[in-house]
Amino acid sequence: MAKGGMPGGFDVNALMKQAQKMQSEMLAAQETLKDEVVEASAGGGMVKVKVGGDLTLREIVIDPEAIDPEEAELLAEMVQAADNEGFGAAQELANSKMGGITGGLGGLPGL
């Protein structure tokens, strides 16, 4: 029997240590993501948003020129588009930080 008590050279202790290290690195990456911010805009810059790497909406800036009572629906669409772009960019940032840690194992449950 191999070290760790498993046949075929599978070392459960080494796997557990690796998993603990990965978990620790992921927690550290999640903490640093809280400090990262991505920006996005819509409507030619009329609506701008800032989204944290922890996927929190940090700021919305609306150009006064975009505020027209007759065009409330258009403004809502621009805010939604900017939010979606910002959250997409923040998710890409999080994936790039976490993907390096998990080595592409992000699709496994619990990782």
CSV table of C-alpha atoms in Angstrom, one decimal:
chain,number,residue,atom,x,y,z
A,1,MET,CA,0.0,0.0,0.0
A,2,ALA,CA,1.1,3.5,-0.8
A,3,LYS,CA,1.6,6.3,1.8
A,4,GLY,CA,-1.8,7.5,3.0
A,5,GLY,CA,-3.3,4.0,3.0
A,6,MET,CA,-4.5,3.9,-0.6
A,7,PRO,CA,-3.5,1.4,-3.3
A,8,GLY,CA,-1.9,2.7,-6.5
A,9,GLY,CA,0.2,5.4,-5.0
A,10,PHE,CA,-2.7,7.7,-4.1
A,11,ASP,CA,-1.7,9.9,-1.1
A,12,VAL,CA,-4.8,11.1,0.7
A,13,ASN,CA,-2.8,13.2,3.1
A,14,ALA,CA,-1.0,15.1,0.3
A,15,LEU,CA,-4.4,15.7,-1.4
A,16,MET,CA,-5.8,17.1,1.8
A,17,LYS,CA,-2.9,19.4,2.3
A,18,GLN,CA,-3.2,20.6,-1.3
A,19,ALA,CA,-6.9,21.2,-0.8
A,20,GLN,CA,-6.3,23.2,2.4
A,21,LYS,CA,-3.7,25.3,0.6
A,22,MET,CA,-6.0,25.9,-2.3
A,23,GLN,CA,-8.8,26.9,0.1
A,24,SER,CA,-6.5,29.3,1.9
A,25,GLU,CA,-5.3,30.9,-1.4
A,26,MET,CA,-9.0,31.2,-2.6
A,27,LEU,CA,-9.9,33.0,0.7
A,28,ALA,CA,-7.0,35.4,0.2
A,29,ALA,CA,-7.9,36.0,-3.4
A,30,GLN,CA,-11.5,36.7,-2.4
A,31,GLU,CA,-10.3,39.3,0.1
A,32,THR,CA,-8.2,41.0,-2.5
A,33,LEU,CA,-11.1,41.0,-4.9
A,34,LYS,CA,-13.0,43.2,-2.4
A,35,ASP,CA,-10.5,46.0,-3.1
A,36,GLU,CA,-10.6,45.6,-6.9
A,37,VAL,CA,-13.0,47.8,-8.9
A,38,VAL,CA,-14.0,47.6,-12.6
A,39,GLU,CA,-15.8,50.4,-14.5
A,40,ALA,CA,-18.3,50.1,-17.3
A,41,SER,CA,-20.5,52.5,-19.2
A,42,ALA,CA,-23.5,52.7,-21.5
A,43,GLY,CA,-25.1,55.3,-23.7
A,44,GLY,CA,-21.9,56.7,-24.9
A,45,GLY,CA,-20.7,57.3,-21.3
A,46,MET,CA,-24.0,58.8,-20.2
A,47,VAL,CA,-24.3,56.1,-17.5
A,48,LYS,CA,-21.2,54.8,-15.7
A,49,VAL,CA,-20.9,52.2,-13.0
A,50,LYS,CA,-18.2,50.8,-10.7
A,51,VAL,CA,-18.5,47.2,-9.6
A,52,GLY,CA,-16.3,45.6,-7.0
A,53,GLY,CA,-14.4,42.4,-7.6
A,54,ASP,CA,-16.6,40.9,-5.0
A,55,LEU,CA,-19.6,41.6,-7.3
A,56,THR,CA,-21.0,44.6,-5.4
A,57,LEU,CA,-22.3,47.7,-7.1
A,58,ARG,CA,-20.1,50.5,-5.8
A,59,GLU,CA,-21.2,53.5,-7.7
A,60,ILE,CA,-23.6,54.7,-10.4
A,61,VAL,CA,-23.0,58.0,-12.2
A,62,ILE,CA,-25.7,59.4,-14.5
A,63,ASP,CA,-24.9,62.4,-16.7
A,64,PRO,CA,-27.6,65.1,-16.1
A,65,GLU,CA,-28.1,65.1,-19.9
A,66,ALA,CA,-29.4,61.6,-19.7
A,67,ILE,CA,-32.2,62.6,-17.3
A,68,ASP,CA,-35.2,63.3,-19.5
A,69,PRO,CA,-38.7,62.6,-18.0
A,70,GLU,CA,-39.8,61.7,-21.5
A,71,GLU,CA,-37.0,59.1,-21.8
A,72,ALA,CA,-37.2,57.3,-18.4
A,73,GLU,CA,-37.3,53.9,-20.1
A,74,LEU,CA,-34.2,54.7,-22.1
A,75,LEU,CA,-32.3,55.8,-19.0
A,76,ALA,CA,-33.4,52.6,-17.2
A,77,GLU,CA,-32.1,50.5,-20.2
A,78,MET,CA,-28.7,52.4,-20.1
A,79,VAL,CA,-28.4,51.7,-16.3
A,80,GLN,CA,-29.2,48.1,-16.9
A,81,ALA,CA,-26.7,47.8,-19.7
A,82,ALA,CA,-23.9,49.5,-17.7
A,83,ASP,CA,-24.7,47.2,-14.7
A,84,ASN,CA,-24.6,44.1,-16.9
A,85,GLU,CA,-21.3,45.1,-18.5
A,86,GLY,CA,-19.8,46.0,-15.1
A,87,PHE,CA,-20.9,42.8,-13.4
A,88,GLY,CA,-19.6,40.8,-16.4
A,89,ALA,CA,-16.2,42.5,-16.2
A,90,ALA,CA,-16.1,41.9,-12.4
A,91,GLN,CA,-17.0,38.2,-12.9
A,92,GLU,CA,-14.2,37.9,-15.5
A,93,LEU,CA,-11.8,39.5,-13.0
A,94,ALA,CA,-12.9,37.0,-10.2
A,95,ASN,CA,-12.6,34.1,-12.6
A,96,SER,CA,-9.1,35.1,-13.6
A,97,LYS,CA,-8.0,35.4,-10.0
A,98,MET,CA,-9.6,32.2,-8.9
A,99,GLY,CA,-8.8,30.2,-12.0
A,100,GLY,CA,-5.1,30.5,-11.3
A,101,ILE,CA,-5.6,29.0,-7.9
A,102,THR,CA,-7.9,26.1,-8.8
A,103,GLY,CA,-5.9,25.2,-11.9
A,104,GLY,CA,-9.1,25.0,-13.9
A,105,LEU,CA,-11.0,22.9,-11.3
A,106,GLY,CA,-13.5,25.7,-10.8
A,107,GLY,CA,-16.3,23.5,-12.3
A,108,LEU,CA,-16.0,20.9,-9.5
A,109,PRO,CA,-18.5,21.2,-6.6
A,110,GLY,CA,-17.1,23.1,-3.7
A,111,LEU,CA,-14.1,24.6,-5.6
